[in-house]
GROMACS .gro file of C-alpha atoms in nm:
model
  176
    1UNK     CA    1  -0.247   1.191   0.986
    2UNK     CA    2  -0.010   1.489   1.072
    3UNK     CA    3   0.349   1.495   1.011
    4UNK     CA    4   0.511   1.700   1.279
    5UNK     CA    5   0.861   1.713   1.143
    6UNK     CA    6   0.908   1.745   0.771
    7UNK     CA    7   1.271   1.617   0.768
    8UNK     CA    8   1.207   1.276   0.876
    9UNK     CA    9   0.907   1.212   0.674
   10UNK     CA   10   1.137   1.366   0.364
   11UNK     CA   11   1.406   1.091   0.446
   12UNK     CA   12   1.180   0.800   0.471
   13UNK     CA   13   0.980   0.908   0.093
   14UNK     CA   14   1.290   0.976  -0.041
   15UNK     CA   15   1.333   0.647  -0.037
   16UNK     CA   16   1.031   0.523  -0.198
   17UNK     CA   17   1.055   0.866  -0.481
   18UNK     CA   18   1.389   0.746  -0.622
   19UNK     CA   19   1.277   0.447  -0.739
   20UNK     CA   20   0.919   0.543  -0.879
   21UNK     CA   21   1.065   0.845  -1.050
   22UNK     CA   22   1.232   0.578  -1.308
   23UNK     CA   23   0.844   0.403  -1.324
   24UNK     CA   24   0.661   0.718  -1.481
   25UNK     CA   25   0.526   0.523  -1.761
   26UNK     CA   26   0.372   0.270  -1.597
   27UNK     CA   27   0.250   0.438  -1.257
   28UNK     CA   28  -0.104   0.520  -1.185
   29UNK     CA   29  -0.241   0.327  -1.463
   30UNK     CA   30  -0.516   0.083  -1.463
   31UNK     CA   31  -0.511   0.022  -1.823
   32UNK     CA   32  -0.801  -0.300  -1.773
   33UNK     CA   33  -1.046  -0.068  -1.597
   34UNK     CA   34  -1.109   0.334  -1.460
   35UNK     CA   35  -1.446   0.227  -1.232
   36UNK     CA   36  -1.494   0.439  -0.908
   37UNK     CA   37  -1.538   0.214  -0.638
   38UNK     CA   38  -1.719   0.414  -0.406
   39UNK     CA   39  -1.804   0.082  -0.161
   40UNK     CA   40  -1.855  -0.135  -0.474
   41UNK     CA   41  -1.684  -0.429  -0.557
   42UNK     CA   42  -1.369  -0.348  -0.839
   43UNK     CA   43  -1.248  -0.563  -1.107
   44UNK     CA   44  -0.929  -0.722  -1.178
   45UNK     CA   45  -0.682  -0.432  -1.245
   46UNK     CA   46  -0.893  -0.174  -1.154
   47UNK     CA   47  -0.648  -0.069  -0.902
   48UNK     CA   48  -0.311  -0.214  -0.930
   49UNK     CA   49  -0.090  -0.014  -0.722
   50UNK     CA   50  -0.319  -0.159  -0.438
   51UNK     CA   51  -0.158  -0.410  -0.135
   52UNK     CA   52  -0.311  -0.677   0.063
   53UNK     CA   53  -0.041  -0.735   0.396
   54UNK     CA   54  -0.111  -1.045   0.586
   55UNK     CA   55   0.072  -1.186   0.904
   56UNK     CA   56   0.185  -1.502   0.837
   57UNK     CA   57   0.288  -1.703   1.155
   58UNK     CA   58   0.407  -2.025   1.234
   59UNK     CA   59   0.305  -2.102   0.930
   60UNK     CA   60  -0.051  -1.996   0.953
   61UNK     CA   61  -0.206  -1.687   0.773
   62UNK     CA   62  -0.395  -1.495   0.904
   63UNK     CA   63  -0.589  -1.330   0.638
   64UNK     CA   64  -0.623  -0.942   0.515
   65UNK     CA   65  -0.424  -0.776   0.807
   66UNK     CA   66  -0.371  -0.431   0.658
   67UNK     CA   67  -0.379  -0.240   0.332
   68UNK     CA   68  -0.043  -0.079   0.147
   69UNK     CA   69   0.008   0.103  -0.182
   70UNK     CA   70   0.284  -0.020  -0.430
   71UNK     CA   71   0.498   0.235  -0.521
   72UNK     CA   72   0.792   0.122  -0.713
   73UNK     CA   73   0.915  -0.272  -0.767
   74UNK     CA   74   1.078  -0.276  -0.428
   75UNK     CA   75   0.863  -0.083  -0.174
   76UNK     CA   76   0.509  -0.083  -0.016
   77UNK     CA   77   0.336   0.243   0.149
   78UNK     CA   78   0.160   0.173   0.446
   79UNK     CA   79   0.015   0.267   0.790
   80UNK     CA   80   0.283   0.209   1.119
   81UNK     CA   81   0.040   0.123   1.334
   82UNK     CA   82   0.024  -0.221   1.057
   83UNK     CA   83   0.389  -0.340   1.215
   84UNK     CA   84   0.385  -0.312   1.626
   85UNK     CA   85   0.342  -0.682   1.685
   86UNK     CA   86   0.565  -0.874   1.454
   87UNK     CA   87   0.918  -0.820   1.294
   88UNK     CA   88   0.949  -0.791   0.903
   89UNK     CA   89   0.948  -1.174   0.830
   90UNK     CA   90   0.593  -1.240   0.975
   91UNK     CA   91   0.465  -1.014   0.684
   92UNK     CA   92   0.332  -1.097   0.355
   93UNK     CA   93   0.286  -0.882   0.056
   94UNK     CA   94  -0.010  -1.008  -0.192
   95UNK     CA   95   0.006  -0.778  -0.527
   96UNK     CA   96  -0.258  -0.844  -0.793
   97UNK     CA   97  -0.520  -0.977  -0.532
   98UNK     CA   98  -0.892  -0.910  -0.634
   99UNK     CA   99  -1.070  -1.123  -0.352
  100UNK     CA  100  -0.989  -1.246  -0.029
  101UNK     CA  101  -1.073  -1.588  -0.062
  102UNK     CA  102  -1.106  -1.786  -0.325
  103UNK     CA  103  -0.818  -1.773  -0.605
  104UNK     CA  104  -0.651  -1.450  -0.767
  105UNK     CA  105  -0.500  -1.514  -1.117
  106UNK     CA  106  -0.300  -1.244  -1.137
  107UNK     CA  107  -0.148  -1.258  -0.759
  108UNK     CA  108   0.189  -1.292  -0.669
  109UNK     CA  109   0.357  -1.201  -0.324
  110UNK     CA  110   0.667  -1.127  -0.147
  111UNK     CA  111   0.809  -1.089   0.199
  112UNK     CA  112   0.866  -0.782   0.427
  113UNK     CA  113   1.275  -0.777   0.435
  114UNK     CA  114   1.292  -0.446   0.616
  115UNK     CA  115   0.981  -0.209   0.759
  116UNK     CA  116   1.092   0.185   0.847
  117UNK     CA  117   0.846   0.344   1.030
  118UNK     CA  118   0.805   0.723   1.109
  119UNK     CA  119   1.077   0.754   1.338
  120UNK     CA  120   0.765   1.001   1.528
  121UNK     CA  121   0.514   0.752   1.526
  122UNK     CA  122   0.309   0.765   1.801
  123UNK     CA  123   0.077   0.488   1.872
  124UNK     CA  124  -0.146   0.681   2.151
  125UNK     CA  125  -0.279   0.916   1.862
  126UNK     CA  126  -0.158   0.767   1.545
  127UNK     CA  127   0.065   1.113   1.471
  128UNK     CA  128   0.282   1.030   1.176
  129UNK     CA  129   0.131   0.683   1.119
  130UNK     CA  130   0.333   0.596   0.789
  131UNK     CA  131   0.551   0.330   0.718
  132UNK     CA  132   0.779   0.210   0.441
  133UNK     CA  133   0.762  -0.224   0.376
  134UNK     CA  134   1.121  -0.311   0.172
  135UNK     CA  135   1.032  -0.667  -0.041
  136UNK     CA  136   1.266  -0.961  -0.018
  137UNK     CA  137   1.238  -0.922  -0.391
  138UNK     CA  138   1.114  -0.675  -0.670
  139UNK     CA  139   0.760  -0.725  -0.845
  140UNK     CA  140   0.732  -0.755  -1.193
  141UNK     CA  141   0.466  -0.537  -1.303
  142UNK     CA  142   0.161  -0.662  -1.528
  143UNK     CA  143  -0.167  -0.488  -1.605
  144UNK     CA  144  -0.263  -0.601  -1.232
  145UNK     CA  145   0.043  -0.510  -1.057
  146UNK     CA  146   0.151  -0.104  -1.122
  147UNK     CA  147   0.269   0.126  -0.888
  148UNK     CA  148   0.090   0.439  -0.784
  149UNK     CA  149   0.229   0.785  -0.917
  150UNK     CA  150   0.353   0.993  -0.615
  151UNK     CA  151   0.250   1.334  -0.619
  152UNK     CA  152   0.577   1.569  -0.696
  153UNK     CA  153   0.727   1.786  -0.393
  154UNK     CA  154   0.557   2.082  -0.358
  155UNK     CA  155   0.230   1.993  -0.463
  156UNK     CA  156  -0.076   2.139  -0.356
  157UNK     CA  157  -0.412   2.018  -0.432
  158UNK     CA  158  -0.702   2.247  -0.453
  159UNK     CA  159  -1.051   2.201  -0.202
  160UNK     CA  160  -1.248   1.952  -0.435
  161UNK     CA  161  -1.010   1.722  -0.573
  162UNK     CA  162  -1.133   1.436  -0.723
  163UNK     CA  163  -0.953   1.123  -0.436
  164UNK     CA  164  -1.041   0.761  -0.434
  165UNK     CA  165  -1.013   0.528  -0.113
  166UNK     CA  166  -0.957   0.167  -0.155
  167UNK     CA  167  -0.885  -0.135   0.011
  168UNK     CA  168  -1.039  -0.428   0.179
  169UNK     CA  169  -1.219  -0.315   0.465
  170UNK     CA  170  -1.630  -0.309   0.650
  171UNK     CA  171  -1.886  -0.190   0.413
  172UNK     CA  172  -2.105  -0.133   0.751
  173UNK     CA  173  -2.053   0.005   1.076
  174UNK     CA  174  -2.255  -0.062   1.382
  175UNK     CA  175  -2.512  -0.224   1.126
  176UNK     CA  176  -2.528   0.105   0.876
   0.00000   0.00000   0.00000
Protein backbone atom coordinates (compact mmCIF):
# COMPACT_ATOMS: atom_id res chain seq x y z
CA UNK A 1 0.00 0.00 0.00
CA UNK A 2 1.56 3.49 -0.79
CA UNK A 3 0.17 6.69 0.26
CA UNK A 4 0.98 9.25 -2.35
CA UNK A 5 -0.20 12.34 -0.57
CA UNK A 6 0.37 12.60 3.14
CA UNK A 7 -2.31 15.31 3.73
CA UNK A 8 -5.24 13.34 2.86
CA UNK A 9 -4.29 10.20 4.54
CA UNK A 10 -3.47 12.69 7.76
CA UNK A 11 -7.19 13.98 7.52
CA UNK A 12 -8.87 10.70 7.23
CA UNK A 13 -6.56 9.08 10.63
CA UNK A 14 -7.09 12.05 12.28
CA UNK A 15 -10.23 11.01 12.58
CA UNK A 16 -9.85 7.63 13.89
CA UNK A 17 -6.51 9.12 16.43
CA UNK A 18 -8.81 11.48 18.35
CA UNK A 19 -10.87 9.09 19.61
CA UNK A 20 -8.31 6.19 20.46
CA UNK A 21 -6.00 8.67 22.09
CA UNK A 22 -8.76 8.81 25.07
CA UNK A 23 -8.67 4.55 24.88
CA UNK A 24 -4.87 4.15 25.93
CA UNK A 25 -5.68 1.87 28.69
CA UNK A 26 -7.51 -0.48 27.09
CA UNK A 27 -5.93 -0.58 23.43
CA UNK A 28 -3.80 -3.34 22.20
CA UNK A 29 -4.58 -5.63 24.94
CA UNK A 30 -5.61 -9.15 24.80
CA UNK A 31 -5.71 -9.65 28.41
CA UNK A 32 -7.44 -13.61 27.81
CA UNK A 33 -4.54 -14.67 25.57
CA UNK A 34 -0.86 -13.37 23.80
CA UNK A 35 -0.69 -16.69 21.21
CA UNK A 36 1.00 -15.94 17.77
CA UNK A 37 -1.19 -17.10 15.23
CA UNK A 38 1.07 -17.68 12.54
CA UNK A 39 -1.87 -19.69 10.28
CA UNK A 40 -3.19 -21.33 13.49
CA UNK A 41 -6.45 -21.15 14.78
CA UNK A 42 -6.68 -18.19 17.90
CA UNK A 43 -8.77 -18.24 20.88
CA UNK A 44 -11.46 -16.13 22.12
CA UNK A 45 -9.81 -12.71 22.86
CA UNK A 46 -6.73 -13.41 21.48
CA UNK A 47 -7.15 -10.55 19.21
CA UNK A 48 -9.84 -8.18 20.04
CA UNK A 49 -9.25 -5.17 18.09
CA UNK A 50 -9.94 -7.63 15.12
CA UNK A 51 -13.28 -7.04 12.53
CA UNK A 52 -15.28 -9.41 10.61
CA UNK A 53 -17.38 -6.98 7.70
CA UNK A 54 -20.11 -8.81 6.00
CA UNK A 55 -22.56 -7.52 3.21
CA UNK A 56 -25.78 -7.94 4.28
CA UNK A 57 -28.44 -7.63 1.43
CA UNK A 58 -31.93 -7.91 1.07
CA UNK A 59 -31.79 -9.39 4.01
CA UNK A 60 -29.37 -12.11 3.24
CA UNK A 61 -25.71 -12.30 4.57
CA UNK A 62 -23.36 -13.05 2.86
CA UNK A 63 -20.71 -14.29 5.12
CA UNK A 64 -16.93 -13.00 5.96
CA UNK A 65 -16.66 -10.27 3.19
CA UNK A 66 -13.60 -8.41 4.45
CA UNK A 67 -11.42 -7.91 7.49
CA UNK A 68 -11.15 -4.35 9.62
CA UNK A 69 -9.31 -3.35 12.78
CA UNK A 70 -11.27 -1.60 15.68
CA UNK A 71 -9.76 1.35 16.64
CA UNK A 72 -11.77 3.34 19.01
CA UNK A 73 -15.75 2.69 20.03
CA UNK A 74 -16.91 4.41 16.89
CA UNK A 75 -14.61 3.52 13.95
CA UNK A 76 -13.31 0.47 11.93
CA UNK A 77 -9.88 0.46 9.81
CA UNK A 78 -10.14 -1.20 6.70
CA UNK A 79 -9.14 -1.82 3.04
CA UNK A 80 -11.22 0.60 0.18
CA UNK A 81 -11.24 -1.78 -2.18
CA UNK A 82 -13.90 -3.64 0.83
CA UNK A 83 -16.72 -0.76 -0.17
CA UNK A 84 -16.99 -0.35 -4.27
CA UNK A 85 -20.20 -2.29 -4.59
CA UNK A 86 -22.56 -1.31 -1.87
CA UNK A 87 -23.36 1.96 0.12
CA UNK A 88 -22.72 2.06 4.00
CA UNK A 89 -26.06 0.33 5.04
CA UNK A 90 -25.34 -3.03 3.21
CA UNK A 91 -22.39 -3.42 5.74
CA UNK A 92 -22.15 -5.23 8.89
CA UNK A 93 -19.63 -4.95 11.61
CA UNK A 94 -19.19 -8.35 13.79
CA UNK A 95 -16.75 -7.47 16.92
CA UNK A 96 -15.89 -10.34 19.27
CA UNK A 97 -16.31 -13.06 16.47
CA UNK A 98 -14.00 -16.19 16.94
CA UNK A 99 -15.53 -18.49 14.11
CA UNK A 100 -17.40 -18.04 11.13
CA UNK A 101 -20.07 -20.30 11.63
CA UNK A 102 -21.36 -21.66 14.35
CA UNK A 103 -22.10 -19.24 17.48
CA UNK A 104 -19.70 -16.48 19.02
CA UNK A 105 -20.45 -15.67 22.72
CA UNK A 106 -18.85 -12.73 22.95
CA UNK A 107 -20.11 -11.12 19.42
CA UNK A 108 -21.96 -8.17 18.99
CA UNK A 109 -22.30 -6.00 15.71
CA UNK A 110 -23.17 -2.75 14.30
CA UNK A 111 -23.88 -1.04 11.03
CA UNK A 112 -21.67 0.98 8.59
CA UNK A 113 -23.37 4.68 9.02
CA UNK A 114 -20.71 6.41 6.99
CA UNK A 115 -17.45 4.76 4.98
CA UNK A 116 -14.50 7.54 3.92
CA UNK A 117 -12.27 6.17 1.66
CA UNK A 118 -8.81 7.51 0.52
CA UNK A 119 -9.97 10.26 -1.43
CA UNK A 120 -6.69 8.69 -3.91
CA UNK A 121 -7.86 5.34 -4.00
CA UNK A 122 -7.23 3.78 -6.99
CA UNK A 123 -8.82 0.56 -7.75
CA UNK A 124 -6.52 -0.39 -10.96
CA UNK A 125 -3.47 -0.78 -8.47
CA UNK A 126 -4.91 -0.60 -5.06
CA UNK A 127 -2.65 2.85 -4.33
CA UNK A 128 -3.92 4.20 -1.07
CA UNK A 129 -6.33 1.30 -0.40
CA UNK A 130 -7.53 2.47 3.18
CA UNK A 131 -10.75 3.21 4.39
CA UNK A 132 -12.42 4.52 7.52
CA UNK A 133 -16.16 2.43 8.50
CA UNK A 134 -18.19 5.11 11.04
CA UNK A 135 -20.74 2.60 13.34
CA UNK A 136 -24.39 3.44 13.65
CA UNK A 137 -23.44 3.06 17.26
CA UNK A 138 -20.34 2.80 19.66
CA UNK A 139 -19.05 -0.73 20.98
CA UNK A 140 -18.76 -1.38 24.41
CA UNK A 141 -15.53 -2.91 24.98
CA UNK A 142 -15.08 -6.36 26.92
CA UNK A 143 -12.02 -8.62 27.11
CA UNK A 144 -13.12 -9.67 23.40
CA UNK A 145 -13.83 -6.39 21.99
CA UNK A 146 -10.55 -3.71 22.42
CA UNK A 147 -9.29 -1.46 20.08
CA UNK A 148 -5.86 -1.64 18.55
CA UNK A 149 -3.17 1.01 19.75
CA UNK A 150 -2.23 3.27 16.75
CA UNK A 151 1.27 3.82 16.38
CA UNK A 152 2.10 7.71 17.36
CA UNK A 153 3.01 10.24 14.37
CA UNK A 154 6.34 10.03 13.56
CA UNK A 155 7.07 6.62 14.27
CA UNK A 156 9.52 4.59 12.70
CA UNK A 157 9.96 1.00 13.11
CA UNK A 158 13.27 -0.63 12.77
CA UNK A 159 14.01 -3.76 9.88
CA UNK A 160 12.91 -6.79 12.14
CA UNK A 161 10.01 -5.76 14.00
CA UNK A 162 8.17 -8.23 15.56
CA UNK A 163 4.22 -7.75 13.22
CA UNK A 164 1.35 -10.11 13.38
CA UNK A 165 -1.28 -10.62 10.44
CA UNK A 166 -4.70 -11.72 11.24
CA UNK A 167 -7.93 -12.25 9.94
CA UNK A 168 -10.12 -14.77 8.32
CA UNK A 169 -8.72 -15.67 5.17
CA UNK A 170 -7.17 -19.19 2.81
CA UNK A 171 -4.71 -21.15 4.73
CA UNK A 172 -3.71 -22.60 1.07
CA UNK A 173 -3.12 -21.28 -2.20
CA UNK A 174 -3.27 -23.14 -5.42
CA UNK A 175 -3.30 -26.35 -3.08
CA UNK A 176 0.04 -25.27 -0.90
Amino acid sequence: MTFKSPLSVAGIILLSIAGSLCQLDVCGRAPLSNRTVGGENATAGAWPWQVSIHVSYMGMDTGHFCGGTLTNKDWVLSAAHCFQEFNASYFVMYFGRLNQSGSNLYETNRTASQIINHPNFNMSNFDNDIALVQLSSSVTFSDYIKPVCLAAAGSVFAGGTESWVTGWGTLQSNGK
